[in-house]
Amino acid sequence: MARVLLTGAAGRVGTAILGGLDDAHDWRLLDRDPPTGELTEYEYFVADITDESALLAAMEGIDVVVHLAGDPRPEAPWDSVLANNIDGTHAVFEAAVESGVEKVAFASSNHAVGAYELERTPQIYRTVSDYRLDGSELPRPKNLYGVSKAAGETLGRYYHDMYDLSVVCVRIGNLTKDHPPIDYERGQAMWLSYRDCAHLFDRCIRADYDYEVVYGISDNDRKYYSLQPARDVLGYDPQDNSADHD
Ligand SMILES: NC(=O)C1=CN([C@@H]2O[C@H](COP(=O)(O)OP(=O)(O)OC[C@H]3O[C@@H](n4cnc5c(N)ncnc54)[C@H](O)[C@@H]3O)[C@@H](O)[C@H]2O)C=CC1
Ligand SMILES: O=C1O[C@H](COP(=O)(O)O)[C@@H](O)[C@H](O)[C@H]1O
């Protein structure tokens, strides 16, 4: 059983992961918000991810860090993404290396590559299109939030190349509970179900890799992201499809 630190555990992605993988790993949680409800049952650090000494304490004895904490708003202003997403992610990677952590799974976003959608839309959201991004393309953000996610991916590359940390950056699509976004073609193409989200991060915790960028969506009929790298590298085997909810 891996000892896993989950940052940003109190949020939506953290809820999906813990909901599916509660018993699968030995969890330690970290969030700047205090625990409520079921989260009170876990070992829990209330801290900001820019607090280096708190991170070192939280990573003691940890094998894998799943790093979710950050400002998730596509419209977030620069001062927030600079502090929470860039400084915070830098602090997490730095503490991971100092603590002897083996792997970090970083919650990147579709917004790291949002500007690819300035062309070929709305056709790429439809099943007639076989256009796919696969993670080998350069980042192309359409907002400062996306810039911060591209910066996090580059920090991951640096900490892998210079410190041999295993890093996987998951460009998460659009996580929604129970069903895909309604009346939103793009959201249906990017849908990630709670079940597939938990499974995907389970694979990030268990698989062996060097540095990888993968897309985190369900196996939707509509898609413009390739699932092949996540299947090949991580053994991701998604079960859900937004088309089943039409
Ligand atoms: N929900 C989605 O569909 C997607 C999410 N993501 C990324 O996944 C991660 C988690 O997103 P959500 O769970 O949706 O967001 P959320 O806002 O529900 O959860 C984020 C959690 O991180 C904590 N947090 C934020 N800044 C912090 C800091 N400086 N120090 C400590 N804790 C901090 C918050 O208190 C919150 O509990 C984010 O990095 C987001 O950018 C990426 C793509 C899609
Ligand atoms: O990165 C994120 O993306 C999802 C999807 O947003 P959209 O604007 O591409 O539809 C968003 O719900 C989430 O808050 C954000 O962190």
CSV table of C-alpha atoms and ligand atoms in Angstrom, one decimal:
chain,number,residue,atom,x,y,z
A,1,MET,CA,0.0,0.0,0.0
A,2,ALA,CA,1.6,3.3,-1.1
A,3,ARG,CA,1.8,6.2,1.4
A,4,VAL,CA,0.2,9.1,-0.5
A,5,LEU,CA,0.0,12.8,0.2
A,6,LEU,CA,-3.1,14.4,-1.5
A,7,THR,CA,-2.9,18.2,-1.7
A,8,GLY,CA,-6.1,20.1,-2.3
A,9,ALA,CA,-7.9,17.1,-0.8
A,10,ALA,CA,-11.0,19.1,0.2
A,11,GLY,CA,-11.9,20.1,-3.4
A,12,ARG,CA,-13.9,18.4,-6.2
A,13,VAL,CA,-11.0,16.3,-7.7
A,14,GLY,CA,-9.9,15.3,-4.2
A,15,THR,CA,-13.4,14.2,-3.4
A,16,ALA,CA,-13.6,12.0,-6.5
A,17,ILE,CA,-10.2,10.4,-5.8
A,18,LEU,CA,-11.0,9.7,-2.1
A,19,GLY,CA,-14.5,8.5,-2.9
A,20,GLY,CA,-13.1,5.9,-5.2
A,21,LEU,CA,-9.8,5.0,-3.5
A,22,ASP,CA,-10.4,5.4,0.2
A,23,ASP,CA,-9.1,1.9,1.1
A,24,ALA,CA,-6.6,1.5,-1.7
A,25,HIS,CA,-3.8,3.6,-0.3
A,26,ASP,CA,-2.5,5.0,3.0
A,27,TRP,CA,-3.6,8.6,2.7
A,28,ARG,CA,-2.4,11.8,4.2
A,29,LEU,CA,-4.3,14.9,3.2
A,30,LEU,CA,-3.3,18.6,3.0
A,31,ASP,CA,-5.5,21.6,2.3
A,32,ARG,CA,-5.7,25.2,3.5
A,33,ASP,CA,-9.3,24.6,4.4
A,34,PRO,CA,-9.9,22.6,7.6
A,35,PRO,CA,-11.4,19.1,7.3
A,36,THR,CA,-15.2,18.6,7.5
A,37,GLY,CA,-17.4,15.5,7.4
A,38,GLU,CA,-15.5,12.3,6.3
A,39,LEU,CA,-12.3,14.2,5.8
A,40,THR,CA,-11.9,14.4,9.6
A,41,GLU,CA,-11.2,10.7,9.6
A,42,TYR,CA,-7.9,11.1,7.8
A,43,GLU,CA,-4.5,12.3,8.9
A,44,TYR,CA,-4.9,15.9,7.8
A,45,PHE,CA,-2.5,18.9,7.5
A,46,VAL,CA,-4.2,22.4,7.4
A,47,ALA,CA,-1.5,24.4,5.5
A,48,ASP,CA,-0.9,26.5,2.5
A,49,ILE,CA,1.2,24.8,-0.2
A,50,THR,CA,3.6,27.8,-0.2
A,51,ASP,CA,4.5,27.0,3.4
A,52,GLU,CA,7.7,25.0,2.9
A,53,SER,CA,8.1,23.8,6.5
A,54,ALA,CA,4.5,22.5,6.5
A,55,LEU,CA,5.1,20.7,3.2
A,56,LEU,CA,8.3,19.0,4.6
A,57,ALA,CA,6.4,17.8,7.7
A,58,ALA,CA,3.5,16.6,5.5
A,59,MET,CA,5.8,14.7,3.2
A,60,GLU,CA,7.7,12.8,5.9
A,61,GLY,CA,7.6,9.1,4.9
A,62,ILE,CA,5.5,9.7,1.8
A,63,ASP,CA,6.0,7.7,-1.4
A,64,VAL,CA,3.8,9.5,-3.8
A,65,VAL,CA,2.3,13.1,-3.9
A,66,VAL,CA,-0.9,13.7,-5.8
A,67,HIS,CA,-0.8,17.5,-6.2
A,68,LEU,CA,-4.2,19.1,-6.7
A,69,ALA,CA,-4.1,22.3,-4.6
A,70,GLY,CA,-4.4,25.5,-6.6
A,71,ASP,CA,-6.7,28.1,-7.9
A,72,PRO,CA,-8.9,26.1,-10.5
A,73,ARG,CA,-10.7,29.1,-12.0
A,74,PRO,CA,-10.0,29.6,-15.7
A,75,GLU,CA,-10.5,33.4,-15.1
A,76,ALA,CA,-8.2,33.5,-12.1
A,77,PRO,CA,-6.1,36.6,-11.9
A,78,TRP,CA,-2.3,36.6,-12.2
A,79,ASP,CA,-1.6,37.3,-8.5
A,80,SER,CA,-3.6,34.2,-7.5
A,81,VAL,CA,-2.2,31.8,-10.1
A,82,LEU,CA,1.3,33.1,-9.4
A,83,ALA,CA,1.0,32.4,-5.6
A,84,ASN,CA,-1.2,29.3,-5.6
A,85,ASN,CA,-0.4,27.5,-8.8
A,86,ILE,CA,3.2,28.5,-9.7
A,87,ASP,CA,4.9,29.3,-6.4
A,88,GLY,CA,2.8,26.6,-4.7
A,89,THR,CA,3.7,23.9,-7.3
A,90,HIS,CA,7.3,24.9,-7.1
A,91,ALA,CA,7.2,24.4,-3.3
A,92,VAL,CA,5.6,21.0,-3.7
A,93,PHE,CA,8.2,19.7,-6.2
A,94,GLU,CA,11.0,21.2,-4.1
A,95,ALA,CA,9.7,19.5,-0.9
A,96,ALA,CA,9.1,16.2,-2.7
A,97,VAL,CA,12.8,16.1,-3.8
A,98,GLU,CA,14.0,17.1,-0.3
A,99,SER,CA,11.8,14.4,1.3
A,100,GLY,CA,12.8,11.5,-1.0
A,101,VAL,CA,9.3,11.2,-2.5
A,102,GLU,CA,9.4,8.8,-5.6
A,103,LYS,CA,6.6,10.2,-7.7
A,104,VAL,CA,4.4,13.3,-8.2
A,105,ALA,CA,1.2,13.3,-10.1
A,106,PHE,CA,0.4,16.9,-11.0
A,107,ALA,CA,-3.2,18.1,-11.8
A,108,SER,CA,-2.6,20.1,-15.0
A,109,SER,CA,-5.5,21.2,-17.2
A,110,ASN,CA,-7.1,21.3,-20.6
A,111,HIS,CA,-6.5,25.0,-20.2
A,112,ALA,CA,-2.7,24.4,-20.8
A,113,VAL,CA,-3.6,23.8,-24.4
A,114,GLY,CA,-6.9,25.8,-24.7
A,115,ALA,CA,-5.7,27.9,-27.6
A,116,TYR,CA,-5.6,24.9,-30.0
A,117,GLU,CA,-9.4,25.4,-29.9
A,118,LEU,CA,-9.0,28.8,-31.6
A,119,GLU,CA,-9.1,26.7,-34.8
A,120,ARG,CA,-11.2,23.7,-36.0
A,121,THR,CA,-14.0,24.3,-33.6
A,122,PRO,CA,-16.8,23.3,-33.1
A,123,GLN,CA,-16.0,20.3,-35.4
A,124,ILE,CA,-13.4,18.9,-33.1
A,125,TYR,CA,-16.0,18.4,-30.4
A,126,ARG,CA,-18.0,16.1,-32.7
A,127,THR,CA,-17.6,12.5,-33.6
A,128,VAL,CA,-16.9,13.3,-37.2
A,129,SER,CA,-13.5,14.7,-36.3
A,130,ASP,CA,-10.4,12.5,-35.7
A,131,TYR,CA,-8.2,15.5,-34.7
A,132,ARG,CA,-6.4,14.6,-31.4
A,133,LEU,CA,-4.0,16.3,-29.0
A,134,ASP,CA,-1.8,13.7,-27.4
A,135,GLY,CA,0.5,15.5,-24.9
A,136,SER,CA,3.5,15.8,-27.3
A,137,GLU,CA,2.3,19.2,-28.5
A,138,LEU,CA,3.6,22.5,-27.0
A,139,PRO,CA,1.4,24.2,-24.4
A,140,ARG,CA,-0.8,26.8,-25.9
A,141,PRO,CA,-2.8,28.5,-23.1
A,142,LYS,CA,-5.7,30.8,-23.7
A,143,ASN,CA,-5.7,32.4,-20.2
A,144,LEU,CA,-3.3,33.0,-17.3
A,145,TYR,CA,-4.7,30.0,-15.4
A,146,GLY,CA,-3.6,27.9,-18.4
A,147,VAL,CA,-0.2,29.6,-18.3
A,148,SER,CA,0.2,28.6,-14.7
A,149,LYS,CA,-0.6,24.9,-15.6
A,150,ALA,CA,2.0,25.0,-18.4
A,151,ALA,CA,4.5,26.4,-15.8
A,152,GLY,CA,3.6,23.5,-13.5
A,153,GLU,CA,4.3,21.0,-16.2
A,154,THR,CA,7.7,22.7,-17.0
A,155,LEU,CA,8.5,22.6,-13.3
A,156,GLY,CA,7.8,18.9,-13.4
A,157,ARG,CA,10.1,18.4,-16.4
A,158,TYR,CA,12.9,20.2,-14.5
A,159,TYR,CA,12.5,18.2,-11.3
A,160,HIS,CA,12.5,15.0,-13.3
A,161,ASP,CA,15.5,15.8,-15.5
A,162,MET,CA,17.6,17.3,-12.7
A,163,TYR,CA,16.5,15.3,-9.7
A,164,ASP,CA,15.2,12.1,-11.2
A,165,LEU,CA,11.7,12.5,-9.7
A,166,SER,CA,9.0,10.6,-11.5
A,167,VAL,CA,6.4,13.1,-12.7
A,168,VAL,CA,3.1,12.7,-14.5
A,169,CYS,CA,1.1,15.7,-15.5
A,170,VAL,CA,-2.6,15.0,-16.0
A,171,ARG,CA,-4.3,17.5,-18.2
A,172,ILE,CA,-7.7,17.0,-16.6
A,173,GLY,CA,-10.7,17.8,-18.9
A,174,ASN,CA,-14.0,18.6,-17.1
A,175,LEU,CA,-14.8,16.6,-14.0
A,176,THR,CA,-18.5,16.5,-13.2
A,177,LYS,CA,-20.4,14.2,-10.9
A,178,ASP,CA,-23.0,11.6,-12.1
A,179,HIS,CA,-23.4,13.0,-15.6
A,180,PRO,CA,-21.5,15.1,-18.2
A,181,PRO,CA,-22.2,18.8,-18.6
A,182,ILE,CA,-25.6,19.2,-20.3
A,183,ASP,CA,-26.0,21.3,-23.5
A,184,TYR,CA,-22.2,21.8,-23.7
A,185,GLU,CA,-20.6,20.0,-26.6
A,186,ARG,CA,-17.1,20.9,-25.5
A,187,GLY,CA,-17.8,19.7,-22.0
A,188,GLN,CA,-19.0,16.4,-23.3
A,189,ALA,CA,-15.8,15.9,-25.3
A,190,MET,CA,-13.7,16.7,-22.2
A,191,TRP,CA,-15.8,14.9,-19.6
A,192,LEU,CA,-14.1,13.0,-16.8
A,193,SER,CA,-16.4,11.0,-14.6
A,194,TYR,CA,-15.7,10.6,-10.9
A,195,ARG,CA,-15.1,6.9,-11.3
A,196,ASP,CA,-12.6,7.3,-14.1
A,197,CYS,CA,-10.9,10.2,-12.2
A,198,ALA,CA,-10.3,7.9,-9.2
A,199,HIS,CA,-9.0,5.1,-11.4
A,200,LEU,CA,-6.8,7.4,-13.4
A,201,PHE,CA,-5.1,8.8,-10.3
A,202,ASP,CA,-4.8,5.2,-8.9
A,203,ARG,CA,-2.8,4.4,-12.0
A,204,CYS,CA,-0.7,7.5,-11.5
A,205,ILE,CA,0.1,6.2,-8.0
A,206,ARG,CA,0.8,2.6,-9.0
A,207,ALA,CA,2.5,2.9,-12.5
A,208,ASP,CA,6.2,3.4,-13.2
A,209,TYR,CA,7.1,6.3,-15.4
A,210,ASP,CA,9.8,9.0,-16.0
A,211,TYR,CA,8.1,12.2,-17.2
A,212,GLU,CA,4.8,12.1,-18.9
A,213,VAL,CA,2.0,14.4,-20.0
A,214,VAL,CA,-1.4,12.6,-20.4
A,215,TYR,CA,-5.0,13.7,-20.9
A,216,GLY,CA,-7.6,12.9,-18.2
A,217,ILE,CA,-11.0,12.4,-19.8
A,218,SER,CA,-13.4,9.5,-19.9
A,219,ASP,CA,-13.7,7.3,-23.1
A,220,ASN,CA,-16.2,9.7,-24.7
A,221,ASP,CA,-17.3,9.2,-28.3
A,222,ARG,CA,-16.7,12.9,-28.7
A,223,LYS,CA,-13.1,13.6,-28.0
A,224,TYR,CA,-10.2,15.7,-29.2
A,225,TYR,CA,-7.7,14.4,-26.7
A,226,SER,CA,-6.0,11.0,-27.3
A,227,LEU,CA,-6.3,8.5,-24.4
A,228,GLN,CA,-3.5,6.4,-25.9
A,229,PRO,CA,-0.6,7.8,-23.8
A,230,ALA,CA,-2.6,7.4,-20.5
A,231,ARG,CA,-3.5,3.8,-21.6
A,232,ASP,CA,0.1,2.9,-22.6
A,233,VAL,CA,2.0,4.6,-19.9
A,234,LEU,CA,-0.3,4.3,-16.9
A,235,GLY,CA,-2.6,1.4,-17.8
A,236,TYR,CA,-5.6,3.7,-17.7
A,237,ASP,CA,-8.8,1.9,-18.7
A,238,PRO,CA,-11.7,4.3,-18.5
A,239,GLN,CA,-15.3,2.9,-18.1
A,240,ASP,CA,-17.5,6.0,-18.8
A,241,ASN,CA,-18.6,7.7,-22.0
A,242,SER,CA,-20.5,11.0,-22.2
A,243,ALA,CA,-22.5,9.5,-25.1
A,244,ASP,CA,-24.2,7.1,-22.7
A,245,HIS,CA,-25.9,10.1,-21.1
A,246,ASP,CA,-27.3,11.7,-24.3
B,1,LIG,N1,-12.3,20.2,-11.6
B,1,LIG,C1,-11.9,20.1,-12.9
B,1,LIG,O1,-12.7,19.7,-13.8
B,1,LIG,C2,-10.5,20.4,-13.2
B,1,LIG,C3,-9.5,20.6,-12.2
B,1,LIG,N2,-8.2,20.8,-12.5
B,1,LIG,C4,-7.2,21.1,-11.5
B,1,LIG,O2,-7.4,20.1,-10.5
B,1,LIG,C5,-7.0,20.7,-9.2
B,1,LIG,C6,-8.2,20.5,-8.2
B,1,LIG,O3,-9.3,21.2,-8.8
B,1,LIG,P1,-10.7,21.2,-8.1
B,1,LIG,O4,-10.8,20.1,-7.1
B,1,LIG,O5,-11.7,21.3,-9.2
B,1,LIG,O6,-10.7,22.6,-7.3
B,1,LIG,P2,-11.3,22.9,-5.9
B,1,LIG,O7,-11.3,24.4,-5.8
B,1,LIG,O8,-12.6,22.2,-5.7
B,1,LIG,O9,-10.2,22.3,-4.9
B,1,LIG,C7,-9.0,22.9,-4.8
B,1,LIG,C8,-8.6,22.7,-3.3
B,1,LIG,O10,-7.2,23.2,-3.2
B,1,LIG,C9,-7.2,24.0,-2.0
B,1,LIG,N3,-6.2,25.0,-2.2
B,1,LIG,C10,-6.2,26.0,-3.1
B,1,LIG,N4,-5.1,26.8,-3.0
B,1,LIG,C11,-4.4,26.2,-2.0
B,1,LIG,C12,-3.2,26.6,-1.4
B,1,LIG,N5,-2.4,27.6,-1.8
B,1,LIG,N6,-2.7,25.8,-0.3
B,1,LIG,C13,-3.4,24.8,0.1
B,1,LIG,N7,-4.6,24.4,-0.4
B,1,LIG,C14,-5.1,25.1,-1.5
B,1,LIG,C15,-8.6,24.6,-1.8
B,1,LIG,O11,-8.8,24.9,-0.5
B,1,LIG,C16,-9.5,23.5,-2.4
B,1,LIG,O12,-9.9,22.6,-1.3
B,1,LIG,C17,-6.7,22.2,-9.5
B,1,LIG,O13,-5.3,22.3,-9.5
B,1,LIG,C18,-7.3,22.4,-10.8
B,1,LIG,O14,-6.6,23.4,-11.5
B,1,LIG,C19,-7.8,20.8,-13.8
B,1,LIG,C20,-8.7,20.6,-14.8
B,1,LIG,C21,-10.1,20.4,-14.6
B,2,LIG,O1,-9.2,23.4,-15.6
B,2,LIG,C1,-10.4,23.5,-15.4
B,2,LIG,O2,-11.2,23.1,-16.3
B,2,LIG,C2,-12.6,22.7,-16.0
B,2,LIG,C3,-13.3,22.8,-17.3
B,2,LIG,O3,-13.5,24.2,-17.6
B,2,LIG,P1,-13.9,24.7,-19.1
B,2,LIG,O4,-13.8,26.2,-18.9
B,2,LIG,O5,-12.8,24.2,-20.0
B,2,LIG,O6,-15.2,24.2,-19.4
B,2,LIG,C4,-13.2,23.6,-15.0
B,2,LIG,O7,-14.5,23.2,-14.6
B,2,LIG,C5,-12.3,23.7,-13.8
B,2,LIG,O8,-12.8,24.5,-12.8
B,2,LIG,C6,-10.9,24.1,-14.2
B,2,LIG,O9,-10.0,24.0,-13.1
